[in-house]
PDB file of C-alpha atoms in Angstrom:
ATOM      1  CA  MET A 169      79.668 110.780 124.480  1.00  0.00           C
ATOM      2  CA  SER A 170      83.323 110.431 125.399  1.00  0.00           C
ATOM      3  CA  VAL A 171      86.141 111.088 122.970  1.00  0.00           C
ATOM      4  CA  HIS A 172      87.443 107.717 121.771  1.00  0.00           C
ATOM      5  CA  ILE A 173      89.740 106.411 119.015  1.00  0.00           C
ATOM      6  CA  ASP A 174      88.542 103.110 117.528  1.00  0.00           C
ATOM      7  CA  SER A 175      91.348 102.691 114.998  1.00  0.00           C
ATOM      8  CA  ILE A 176      94.353 104.208 113.244  1.00  0.00           C
ATOM      9  CA  ARG A 177      94.909 103.323 109.576  1.00  0.00           C
ATOM     10  CA  PRO A 178      97.547 102.553 108.566  1.00  0.00           C
ATOM     11  CA  PRO A 179      99.299 101.903 111.905  1.00  0.00           C
ATOM     12  CA  LYS A 180     102.751 102.314 110.280  1.00  0.00           C
ATOM     13  CA  GLY A 181     104.178 104.975 108.014  1.00  0.00           C
ATOM     14  CA  GLN A 182     106.640 107.755 107.365  1.00  0.00           C
ATOM     15  CA  GLU A 183     107.035 111.379 108.362  1.00  0.00           C
ATOM     16  CA  GLY A 184     105.005 113.632 106.053  1.00  0.00           C
ATOM     17  CA  GLN A 185     102.705 110.801 104.936  1.00  0.00           C
ATOM     18  CA  GLN A 186      99.189 111.861 103.996  1.00  0.00           C
ATOM     19  CA  TRP A 187      96.762 110.639 105.282  1.00  0.00           C
ATOM     20  CA  VAL A 188      96.706 108.519 108.400  1.00  0.00           C
ATOM     21  CA  THR A 189      93.088 108.146 109.496  1.00  0.00           C
ATOM     22  CA  LEU A 190      91.888 108.140 113.084  1.00  0.00           C
ATOM     23  CA  SER A 191      88.325 106.787 113.419  1.00  0.00           C
ATOM     24  CA  GLY A 192      85.964 106.875 116.368  1.00  0.00           C
ATOM     25  CA  GLU A 193      84.071 109.331 118.559  1.00  0.00           C
ATOM     26  CA  LEU A 194      86.198 112.325 117.586  1.00  0.00           C
ATOM     27  CA  GLU A 195      83.666 115.123 117.337  1.00  0.00           C
ATOM     28  CA  SER A 196      84.889 118.467 118.707  1.00  0.00           C
ATOM     29  CA  VAL A 197      88.533 117.364 118.925  1.00  0.00           C
ATOM     30  CA  THR A 198      90.767 120.383 119.513  1.00  0.00           C
ATOM     31  CA  GLU A 199      94.145 118.660 119.773  1.00  0.00           C
ATOM     32  CA  VAL A 200      95.835 115.444 118.718  1.00  0.00           C
ATOM     33  CA  ILE A 201      98.915 114.448 120.686  1.00  0.00           C
ATOM     34  CA  TRP A 202     101.195 112.435 118.385  1.00  0.00           C
ATOM     35  CA  GLY A 203     104.063 111.131 120.498  1.00  0.00           C
ATOM     36  CA  ASN A 204     105.605 114.343 121.875  1.00  0.00           C
ATOM     37  CA  THR A 205     104.017 116.574 119.208  1.00  0.00           C
ATOM     38  CA  SER A 206     100.827 118.558 119.755  1.00  0.00           C
ATOM     39  CA  LEU A 207      98.775 118.960 116.576  1.00  0.00           C
ATOM     40  CA  SER A 208      95.969 121.483 116.110  1.00  0.00           C
ATOM     41  CA  ALA A 209      92.910 121.468 113.836  1.00  0.00           C
ATOM     42  CA  GLU A 210      94.953 122.940 110.973  1.00  0.00           C
ATOM     43  CA  ASP A 211      96.988 119.693 110.944  1.00  0.00           C
ATOM     44  CA  TRP A 212      94.060 117.407 110.032  1.00  0.00           C
ATOM     45  CA  PHE A 213      90.927 117.133 107.906  1.00  0.00           C
ATOM     46  CA  GLU A 214      87.759 116.142 109.805  1.00  0.00           C
ATOM     47  CA  GLU A 215      84.883 114.121 108.336  1.00  0.00           C
ATOM     48  CA  THR A 216      81.683 113.206 110.213  1.00  0.00           C
ATOM     49  CA  TYR A 217      79.503 110.406 108.842  1.00  0.00           C
ATOM     50  CA  PRO A 218      75.717 109.842 109.105  1.00  0.00           C
ATOM     51  CA  ASP A 219      76.229 106.915 111.514  1.00  0.00           C
ATOM     52  CA  GLY A 220      77.842 109.354 113.969  1.00  0.00           C
ATOM     53  CA  HIS A 221      81.493 108.351 113.756  1.00  0.00           C
ATOM     54  CA  THR A 222      84.122 110.928 112.913  1.00  0.00           C
ATOM     55  CA  GLU A 223      87.413 110.480 111.089  1.00  0.00           C
ATOM     56  CA  LEU A 224      90.461 112.721 111.287  1.00  0.00           C
ATOM     57  CA  ASP A 225      92.866 112.500 108.343  1.00  0.00           C
ATOM     58  CA  VAL A 226      96.249 113.516 109.747  1.00  0.00           C
ATOM     59  CA  THR A 227      99.582 114.261 108.062  1.00  0.00           C
ATOM     60  CA  VAL A 228     102.258 112.323 109.971  1.00  0.00           C
ATOM     61  CA  PRO A 229     104.546 114.730 111.890  1.00  0.00           C
ATOM     62  CA  ALA A 230     108.289 114.271 112.375  1.00  0.00           C
ATOM     63  CA  GLY A 231     109.210 111.410 114.664  1.00  0.00           C
ATOM     64  CA  ALA A 232     110.829 108.011 114.990  1.00  0.00           C
ATOM     65  CA  GLY A 233     110.147 104.645 116.560  1.00  0.00           C
ATOM     66  CA  THR A 234     106.758 103.812 118.024  1.00  0.00           C
ATOM     67  CA  VAL A 235     104.564 106.581 119.450  1.00  0.00           C
ATOM     68  CA  GLN A 236     101.193 106.854 121.147  1.00  0.00           C
ATOM     69  CA  VAL A 237      98.457 108.954 119.550  1.00  0.00           C
ATOM     70  CA  VAL A 238      95.744 110.573 121.711  1.00  0.00           C
ATOM     71  CA  ALA A 239      92.845 112.892 120.815  1.00  0.00           C
ATOM     72  CA  VAL A 240      91.669 115.697 123.132  1.00  0.00           C
ATOM     73  CA  ALA A 241      88.167 117.217 123.183  1.00  0.00           C
ATOM     74  CA  ASP A 242      86.907 119.636 125.843  1.00  0.00           C
ATOM     75  CA  GLY A 243      89.970 118.851 127.963  1.00  0.00           C
ATOM     76  CA  GLU A 244      89.204 115.105 127.944  1.00  0.00           C
ATOM     77  CA  LYS A 245      91.834 112.726 126.542  1.00  0.00           C
ATOM     78  CA  SER A 246      90.897 109.654 124.528  1.00  0.00           C
ATOM     79  CA  ASN A 247      92.416 106.231 124.766  1.00  0.00           C
ATOM     80  CA  ASP A 248      95.749 105.913 122.980  1.00  0.00           C
ATOM     81  CA  VAL A 249      96.573 104.044 119.779  1.00  0.00           C
ATOM     82  CA  THR A 250     100.017 103.092 118.487  1.00  0.00           C
ATOM     83  CA  PHE A 251     101.737 104.398 115.351  1.00  0.00           C
ATOM     84  CA  THR A 252     105.122 103.092 114.203  1.00  0.00           C
ATOM     85  CA  TYR A 253     107.520 105.034 111.956  1.00  0.00           C
ATOM     86  CA  VAL A 254     109.154 102.904 109.249  1.00  0.00           C
TER      87      VAL A 254
END
């Protein structure tokens, strides 16, 4: 199954906010690219549910404006979702 982000909740927030949740096919993610910032597994909490979807609870890194968020697993990049700093 391909790495895929179904949603980001909430889609707006502030630097340092806990938690923004990425949902989808996110098993075995090794990196999240948040705008120009590369996050590693120590920057999120992963939960896998019985129905097979995975959620990553991420602390919002420093940034401004609107950024694209992408997950990476086994070298494959997911689709991107938008997050806006307020």
